[in-house]
XYZ file of C-alpha atoms in Angstrom:
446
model
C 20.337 -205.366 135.355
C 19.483 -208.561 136.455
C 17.274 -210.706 133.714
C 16.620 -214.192 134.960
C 12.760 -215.411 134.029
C 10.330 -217.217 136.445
C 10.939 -220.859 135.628
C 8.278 -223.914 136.981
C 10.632 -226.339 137.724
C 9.514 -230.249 137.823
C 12.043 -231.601 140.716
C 12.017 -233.722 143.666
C 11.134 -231.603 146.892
C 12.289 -231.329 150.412
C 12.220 -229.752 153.722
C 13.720 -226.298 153.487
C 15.747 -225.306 156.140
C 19.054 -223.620 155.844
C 22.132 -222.762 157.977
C 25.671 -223.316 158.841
C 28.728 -221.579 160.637
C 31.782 -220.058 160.781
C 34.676 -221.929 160.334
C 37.160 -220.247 162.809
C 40.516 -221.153 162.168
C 42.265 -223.788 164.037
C 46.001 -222.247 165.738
C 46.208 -219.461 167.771
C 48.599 -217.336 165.431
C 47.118 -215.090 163.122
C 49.259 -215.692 160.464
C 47.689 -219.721 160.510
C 44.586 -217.819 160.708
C 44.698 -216.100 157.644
C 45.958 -218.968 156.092
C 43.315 -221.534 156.320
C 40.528 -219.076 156.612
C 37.022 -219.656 158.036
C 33.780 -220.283 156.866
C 30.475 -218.783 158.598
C 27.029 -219.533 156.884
C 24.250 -217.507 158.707
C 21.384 -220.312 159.070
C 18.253 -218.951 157.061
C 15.647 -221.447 158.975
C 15.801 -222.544 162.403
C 14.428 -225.904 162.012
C 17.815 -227.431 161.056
C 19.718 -225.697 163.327
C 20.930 -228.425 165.551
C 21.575 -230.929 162.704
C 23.836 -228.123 160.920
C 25.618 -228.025 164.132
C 26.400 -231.804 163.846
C 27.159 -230.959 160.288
C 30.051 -228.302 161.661
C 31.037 -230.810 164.481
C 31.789 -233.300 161.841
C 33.915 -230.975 159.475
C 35.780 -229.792 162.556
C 37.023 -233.113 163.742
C 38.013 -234.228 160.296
C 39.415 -230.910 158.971
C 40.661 -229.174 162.382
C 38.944 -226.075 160.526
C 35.975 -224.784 163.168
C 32.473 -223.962 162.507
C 30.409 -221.942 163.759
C 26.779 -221.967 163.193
C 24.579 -218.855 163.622
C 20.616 -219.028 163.213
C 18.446 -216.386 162.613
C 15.184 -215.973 164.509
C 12.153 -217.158 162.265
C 11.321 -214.255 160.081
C 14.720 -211.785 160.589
C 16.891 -212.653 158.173
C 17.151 -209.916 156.773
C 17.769 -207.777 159.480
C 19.946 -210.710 160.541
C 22.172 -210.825 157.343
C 22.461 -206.915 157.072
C 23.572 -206.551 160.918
C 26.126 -209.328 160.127
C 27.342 -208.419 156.325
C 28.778 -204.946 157.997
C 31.377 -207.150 160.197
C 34.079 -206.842 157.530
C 36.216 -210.342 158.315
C 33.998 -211.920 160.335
C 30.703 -211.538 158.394
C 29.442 -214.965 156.967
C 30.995 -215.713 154.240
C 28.186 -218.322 153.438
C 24.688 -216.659 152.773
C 21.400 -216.956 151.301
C 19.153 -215.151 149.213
C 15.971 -215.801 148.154
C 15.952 -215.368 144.302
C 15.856 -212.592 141.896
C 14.444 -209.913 144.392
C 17.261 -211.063 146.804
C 20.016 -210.830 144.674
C 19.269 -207.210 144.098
C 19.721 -206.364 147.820
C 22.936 -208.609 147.746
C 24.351 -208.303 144.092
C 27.437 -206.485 146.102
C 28.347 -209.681 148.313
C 27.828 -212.236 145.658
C 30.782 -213.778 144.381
C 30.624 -215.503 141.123
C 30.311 -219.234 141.546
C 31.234 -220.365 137.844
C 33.821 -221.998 138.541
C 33.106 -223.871 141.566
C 32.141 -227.566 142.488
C 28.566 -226.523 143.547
C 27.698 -224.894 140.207
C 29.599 -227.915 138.008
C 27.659 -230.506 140.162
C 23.813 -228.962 139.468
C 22.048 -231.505 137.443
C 19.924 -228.505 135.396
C 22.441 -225.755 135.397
C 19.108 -223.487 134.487
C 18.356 -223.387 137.504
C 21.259 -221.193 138.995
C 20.894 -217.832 139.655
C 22.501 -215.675 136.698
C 23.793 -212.230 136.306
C 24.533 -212.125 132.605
C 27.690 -214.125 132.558
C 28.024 -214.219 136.531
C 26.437 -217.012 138.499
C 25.435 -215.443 141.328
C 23.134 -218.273 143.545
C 22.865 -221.889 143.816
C 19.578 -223.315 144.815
C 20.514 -226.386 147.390
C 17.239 -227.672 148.054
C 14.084 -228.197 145.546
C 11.104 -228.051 147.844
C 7.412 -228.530 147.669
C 4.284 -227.155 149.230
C 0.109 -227.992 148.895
C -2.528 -229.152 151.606
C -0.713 -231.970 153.826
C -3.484 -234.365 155.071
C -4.217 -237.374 157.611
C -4.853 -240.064 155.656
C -6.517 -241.786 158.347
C -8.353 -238.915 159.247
C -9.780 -237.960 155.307
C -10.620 -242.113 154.608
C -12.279 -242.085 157.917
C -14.564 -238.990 156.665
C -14.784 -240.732 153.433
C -16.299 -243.532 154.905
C -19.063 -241.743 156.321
C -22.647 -242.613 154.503
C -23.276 -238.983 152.929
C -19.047 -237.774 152.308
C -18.811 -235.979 149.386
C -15.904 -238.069 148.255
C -14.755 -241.256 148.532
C -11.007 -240.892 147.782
C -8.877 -238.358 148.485
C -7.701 -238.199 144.499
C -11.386 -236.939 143.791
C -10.583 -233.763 145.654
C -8.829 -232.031 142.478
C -11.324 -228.876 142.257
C -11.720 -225.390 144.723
C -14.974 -226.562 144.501
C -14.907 -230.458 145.750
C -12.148 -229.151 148.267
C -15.221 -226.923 149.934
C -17.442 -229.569 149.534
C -14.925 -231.781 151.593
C -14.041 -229.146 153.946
C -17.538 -228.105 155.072
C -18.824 -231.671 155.538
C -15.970 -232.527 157.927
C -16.569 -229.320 159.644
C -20.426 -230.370 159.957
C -19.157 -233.722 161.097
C -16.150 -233.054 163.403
C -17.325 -234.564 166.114
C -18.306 -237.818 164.459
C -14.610 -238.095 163.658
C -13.120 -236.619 166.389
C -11.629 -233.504 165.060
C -11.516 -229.520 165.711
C -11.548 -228.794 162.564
C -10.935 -229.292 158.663
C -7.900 -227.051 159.028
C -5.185 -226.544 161.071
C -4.969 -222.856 162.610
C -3.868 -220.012 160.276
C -1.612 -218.164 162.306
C -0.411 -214.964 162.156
C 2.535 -214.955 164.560
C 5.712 -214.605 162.580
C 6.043 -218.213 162.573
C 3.335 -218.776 161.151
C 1.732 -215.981 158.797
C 4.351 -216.751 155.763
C 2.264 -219.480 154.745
C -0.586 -217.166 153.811
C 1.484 -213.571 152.826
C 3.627 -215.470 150.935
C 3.097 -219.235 149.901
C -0.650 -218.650 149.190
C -0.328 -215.564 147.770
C 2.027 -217.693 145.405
C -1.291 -219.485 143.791
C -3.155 -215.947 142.433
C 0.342 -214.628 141.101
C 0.611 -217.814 139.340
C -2.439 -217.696 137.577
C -2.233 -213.811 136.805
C 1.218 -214.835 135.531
C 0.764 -217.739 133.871
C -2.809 -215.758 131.969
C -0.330 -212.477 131.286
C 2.997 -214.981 130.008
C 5.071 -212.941 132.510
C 8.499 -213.983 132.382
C 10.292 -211.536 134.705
C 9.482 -209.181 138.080
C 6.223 -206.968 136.767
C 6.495 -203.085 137.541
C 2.250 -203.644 138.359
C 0.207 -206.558 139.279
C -3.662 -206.630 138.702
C -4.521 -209.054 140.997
C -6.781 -211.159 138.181
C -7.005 -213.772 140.551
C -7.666 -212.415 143.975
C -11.425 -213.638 144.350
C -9.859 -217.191 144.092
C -7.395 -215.686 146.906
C -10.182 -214.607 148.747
C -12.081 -218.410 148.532
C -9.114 -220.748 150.172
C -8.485 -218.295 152.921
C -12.364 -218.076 154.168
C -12.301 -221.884 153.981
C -9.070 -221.861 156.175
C -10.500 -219.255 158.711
C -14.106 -221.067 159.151
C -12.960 -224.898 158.705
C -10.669 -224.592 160.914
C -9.610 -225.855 164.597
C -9.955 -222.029 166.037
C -12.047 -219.320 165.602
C -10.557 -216.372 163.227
C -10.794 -213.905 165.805
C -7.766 -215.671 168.038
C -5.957 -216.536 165.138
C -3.550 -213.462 165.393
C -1.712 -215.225 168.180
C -1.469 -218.556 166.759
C 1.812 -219.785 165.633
C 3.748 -222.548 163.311
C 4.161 -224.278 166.477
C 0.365 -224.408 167.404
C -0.827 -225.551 163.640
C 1.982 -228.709 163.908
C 0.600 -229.653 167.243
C -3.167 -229.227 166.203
C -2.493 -231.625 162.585
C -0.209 -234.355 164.355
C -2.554 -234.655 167.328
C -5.566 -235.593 164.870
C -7.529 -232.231 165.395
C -7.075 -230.983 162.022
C -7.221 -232.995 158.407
C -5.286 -230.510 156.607
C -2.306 -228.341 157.154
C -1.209 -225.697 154.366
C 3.027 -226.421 154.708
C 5.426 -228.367 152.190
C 8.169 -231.002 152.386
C 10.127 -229.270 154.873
C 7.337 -229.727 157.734
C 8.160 -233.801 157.547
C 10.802 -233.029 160.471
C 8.618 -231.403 162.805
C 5.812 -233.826 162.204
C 8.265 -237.040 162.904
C 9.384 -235.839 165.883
C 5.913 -235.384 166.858
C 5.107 -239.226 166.436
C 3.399 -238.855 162.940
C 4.642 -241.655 160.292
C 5.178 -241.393 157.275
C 2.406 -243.301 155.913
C 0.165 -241.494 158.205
C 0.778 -238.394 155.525
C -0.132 -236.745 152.093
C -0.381 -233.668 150.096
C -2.573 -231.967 148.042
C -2.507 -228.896 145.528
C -4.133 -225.827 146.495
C -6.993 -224.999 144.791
C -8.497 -221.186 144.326
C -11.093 -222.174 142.081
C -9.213 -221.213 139.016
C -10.366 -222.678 135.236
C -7.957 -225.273 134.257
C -7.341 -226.425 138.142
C -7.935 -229.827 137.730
C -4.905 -230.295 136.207
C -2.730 -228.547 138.194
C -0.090 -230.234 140.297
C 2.089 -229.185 143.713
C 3.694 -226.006 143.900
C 7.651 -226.737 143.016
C 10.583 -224.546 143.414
C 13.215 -223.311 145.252
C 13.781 -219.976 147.357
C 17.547 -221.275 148.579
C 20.190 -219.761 147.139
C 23.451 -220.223 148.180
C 25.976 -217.121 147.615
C 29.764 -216.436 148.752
C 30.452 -213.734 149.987
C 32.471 -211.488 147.450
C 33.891 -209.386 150.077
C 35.806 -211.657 152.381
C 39.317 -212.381 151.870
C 40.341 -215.251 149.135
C 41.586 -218.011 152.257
C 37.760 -217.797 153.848
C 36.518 -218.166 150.267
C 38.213 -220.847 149.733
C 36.999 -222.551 153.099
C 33.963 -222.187 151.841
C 34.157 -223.412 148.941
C 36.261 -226.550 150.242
C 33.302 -226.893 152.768
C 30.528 -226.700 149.884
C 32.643 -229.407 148.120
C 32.887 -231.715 151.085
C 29.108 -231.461 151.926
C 28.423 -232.573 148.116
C 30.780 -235.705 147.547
C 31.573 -236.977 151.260
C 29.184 -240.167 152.633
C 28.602 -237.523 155.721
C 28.115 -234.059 154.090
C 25.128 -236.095 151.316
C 23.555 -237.978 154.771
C 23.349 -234.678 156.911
C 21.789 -233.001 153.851
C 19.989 -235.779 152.423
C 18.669 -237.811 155.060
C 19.123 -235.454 158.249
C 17.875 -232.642 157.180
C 15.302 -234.445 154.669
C 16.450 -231.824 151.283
C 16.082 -233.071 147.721
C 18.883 -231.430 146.285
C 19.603 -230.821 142.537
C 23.248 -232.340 142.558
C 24.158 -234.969 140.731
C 26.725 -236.705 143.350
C 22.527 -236.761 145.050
C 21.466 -238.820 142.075
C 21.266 -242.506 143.666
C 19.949 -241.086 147.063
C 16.002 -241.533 147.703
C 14.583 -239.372 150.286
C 12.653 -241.143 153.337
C 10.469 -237.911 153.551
C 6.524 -238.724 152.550
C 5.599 -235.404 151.735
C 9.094 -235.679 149.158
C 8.023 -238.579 147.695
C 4.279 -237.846 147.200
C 6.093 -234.425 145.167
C 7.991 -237.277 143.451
C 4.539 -238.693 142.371
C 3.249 -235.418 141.755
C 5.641 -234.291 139.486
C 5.417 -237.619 137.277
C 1.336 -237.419 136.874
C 1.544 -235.360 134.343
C 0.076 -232.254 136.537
C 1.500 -229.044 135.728
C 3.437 -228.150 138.816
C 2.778 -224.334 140.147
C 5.880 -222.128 139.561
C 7.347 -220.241 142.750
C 6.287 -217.096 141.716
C 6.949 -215.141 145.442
C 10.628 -214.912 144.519
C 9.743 -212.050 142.532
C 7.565 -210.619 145.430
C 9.345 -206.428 145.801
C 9.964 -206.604 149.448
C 9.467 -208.383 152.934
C 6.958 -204.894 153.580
C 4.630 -205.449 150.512
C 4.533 -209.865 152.505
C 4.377 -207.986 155.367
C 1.341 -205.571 154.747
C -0.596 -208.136 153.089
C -0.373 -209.848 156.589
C -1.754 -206.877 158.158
C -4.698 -206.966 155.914
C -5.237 -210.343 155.917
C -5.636 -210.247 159.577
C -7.692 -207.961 159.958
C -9.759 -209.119 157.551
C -10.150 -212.837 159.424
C -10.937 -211.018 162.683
C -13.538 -208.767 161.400
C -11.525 -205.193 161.713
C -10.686 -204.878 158.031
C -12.544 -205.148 155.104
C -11.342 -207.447 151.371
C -10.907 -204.815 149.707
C -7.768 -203.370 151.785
C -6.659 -206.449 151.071
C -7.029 -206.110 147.441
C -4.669 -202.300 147.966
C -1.639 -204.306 149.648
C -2.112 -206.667 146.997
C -2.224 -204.297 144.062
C -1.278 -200.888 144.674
C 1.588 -202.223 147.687
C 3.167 -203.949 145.030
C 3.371 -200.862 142.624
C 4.560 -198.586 145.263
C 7.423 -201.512 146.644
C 8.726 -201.664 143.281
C 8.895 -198.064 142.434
C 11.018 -197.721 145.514
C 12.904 -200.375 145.145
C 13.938 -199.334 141.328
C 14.053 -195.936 141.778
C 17.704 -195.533 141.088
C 16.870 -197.226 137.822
């Protein structure tokens, strides 16, 4: 049985986004085939897609060794991963899970990565994924999430004769956050806005920040009240009515009404916060790419915690952790293993593979060859700032969530409960009596 506890981690942050290829092997014979073996990482998020395929461009022109990159659609990995596992040779031999709950879906395909240069070169070797003596997962990227905001935009509203702050460092309360939110609502045409908040979609690409990353904030609290170290057979949901708070302020200070907000996507909430309409946009470090490319700078940004109104808040910091894990696939044959692994080295200690990952693709890795790098992501560095206030950071509790249905019913109700078909309280039975029933399936064979 697996018995790895829930660990807040105090880290630098960075854009999560995950994926990489195949290596075919160069040659035509199969017996040079076998030989130099391939490498195929199945891409987790789609946001880095092209720069992994610069990534494999580079390692095939210096190595001869081809990669392929595959990318699953946004929310399918799963389905993804389990479609591609079953391809005996030619399933990746690169994948990722997402933590404890992860590995137990995967604890067949992971290899053990004791030995290899991506385990020796973790700063905090804690932080690897553990099976008893096996190490099992490697997180490559420490990310970060809270409120991103317009600094023009919030000293603009702060500015105004009656604003209910005048910084944006007084806004460290549930409570001052409303106060905030509903006065630029009341004022949104004075500054020239839709809305306090960004949309909160519920398209797939969109609906994870609210069934899973927000959801994060009540289990931390319940957690944090109960010392739970470990997956719980039961939550009680403690800390729902704070749950309940931040998501009415998201559905009525926001750019569009909560009855079209079932359509909206990732895509639509970038657009609405880089165009001005919206101050704030629930997303972490990883959202830095998306934003840059759509003409936002990087002193144009910050980031605030989340507040649910919980006692304490005030000193609470970002939310810091990591749900990428990388894991080798046990079952592939020993040459593509060690492709991999000779890939995984190269991406770690070559000028190229630390600038793709570093700078490219904007991670904060927890490798020491990363130590001398800084990241040119804002959101990164105010996580960096963060994490040195003396806040206690939030823990990534959603690792331990007991399936993508329990996320994915929580959605449901938390739709219908923004467009006025569903009530709180079915809400509160994904919450609570979902995650019972998930786990009891899930360890049933316990």
């Amino acid at each position: 049985m697996m018995n790895r506890t829930i660990k807040s981690t105090i880290a630098l942050v960075a854009c999560s986004a995950m994926a990489f290829g195949a290596l075919a092997a160069c040659g035509s014979s199969s017996s040079d085939s076998s030989a130099k073996g391939k490498v195929y990482f199945l891409n987790f998020k789609p946001e880095a897609a092209d720069q992994w395929k610069e990534v494999a461009k580079a390692y095939t022109k210096k190595t001869g060794v081809e990669v392929k990159v595959q990318t699953a659609a946004s929310g399918t990995y799963e389905q993804s991963l389990k479609s591609e596992i079953s391809k005996g040779n030619e399933a990746p031999t690169l994948f990722q899970i997402n933590g404890p709950v992860g590995y137990a879906s995967w604890k067949d395909y992971t290899a053990d990565l004791k030995d290899t240069e991506l385990y020796s070169q973790l700063q905090n070797k804690d932080i690897a994924l553990k099976d008893g003596d096996k190490v099992v997962g490697i997180p490559y990227a420490m990310e970060t999430y809270g409120l991103i905001y317009n600094k023009a935009l919030l000293k603009k509203y702060t500015e105004l004769k009656d604003a209910k702050v005048k910084s944006a460092e007084e806004i460290n309360s549930f409570d001052k956050l409303k106060a905030v939110a509903d006065d630029i609502q009341k004022h949104k045409s004075d500054l020239g806005v839709e809305g306090a908040f960004t949309s909160a979609g519920f398209d797939s690409s969109s609906d994870w920040r609210f069934k899973t990353h927000l959801a994060n904030l009540p289990l931390y609290y319940e957690f944090k009240e109960d010392h739970v170290t470990k997956q719980p057979a039961k939550v009680k949901g403690s800390f729902l009515d704070g749950y309940k708070k931040i998501f009415d302020l998201y559905i009525t200070d926001s750019t569009t009404p909560a009855t079209k907000i079932g359509s909206k996507t990732g895509e639509d909430a970038n657009a609405e916060f880089s165009q001005g309409k919206a101050v704030f946009y629930q997303n972490g470090t990883w959202a830095w790419g998306d934003l840059s490319k759509a003409g936002m700078k990087a002193e144009d940004l910050g980031m605030l915690p989340i507040y649910i109104g919980a006692k304490g808040e005030e000193k609470q910091g970002l939310a810091t952790g990591s749900e990428n894990y990388w894991c080798i696939n046990e079952k592939t044959s020993d040459a593509n293993k060690k492709a991999t692994k000779d890939f995984l080295k190269w991406l770690l200690t070559s000028d190229a593979g630390k600038d793709a990952l570093s700078k490219k693709m904007g991670f904060t890795t927890p490798f020491k060859s990363f130590a001398d790098i800084k990241s040119d992501n804002p959101l990164t560095q105010a996580a960096v700032e963060d994490a040195k206030s003396g806040k206690t950071p939030v823990s990534w509790n959603f690792t331990v969530m007991p399936s993508d249905n329990w996320k994915n019913d929580l959605g449901s109700a938390l739709l219908e409960y923004a467009q006025g078909t569903g009530k709180w309280d079915k809400v509160k039975t994904a919450f609570v009596d979902g995650w019972a029933k998930e786990y009891s399936q899930a360890h049933e064979d316990d």
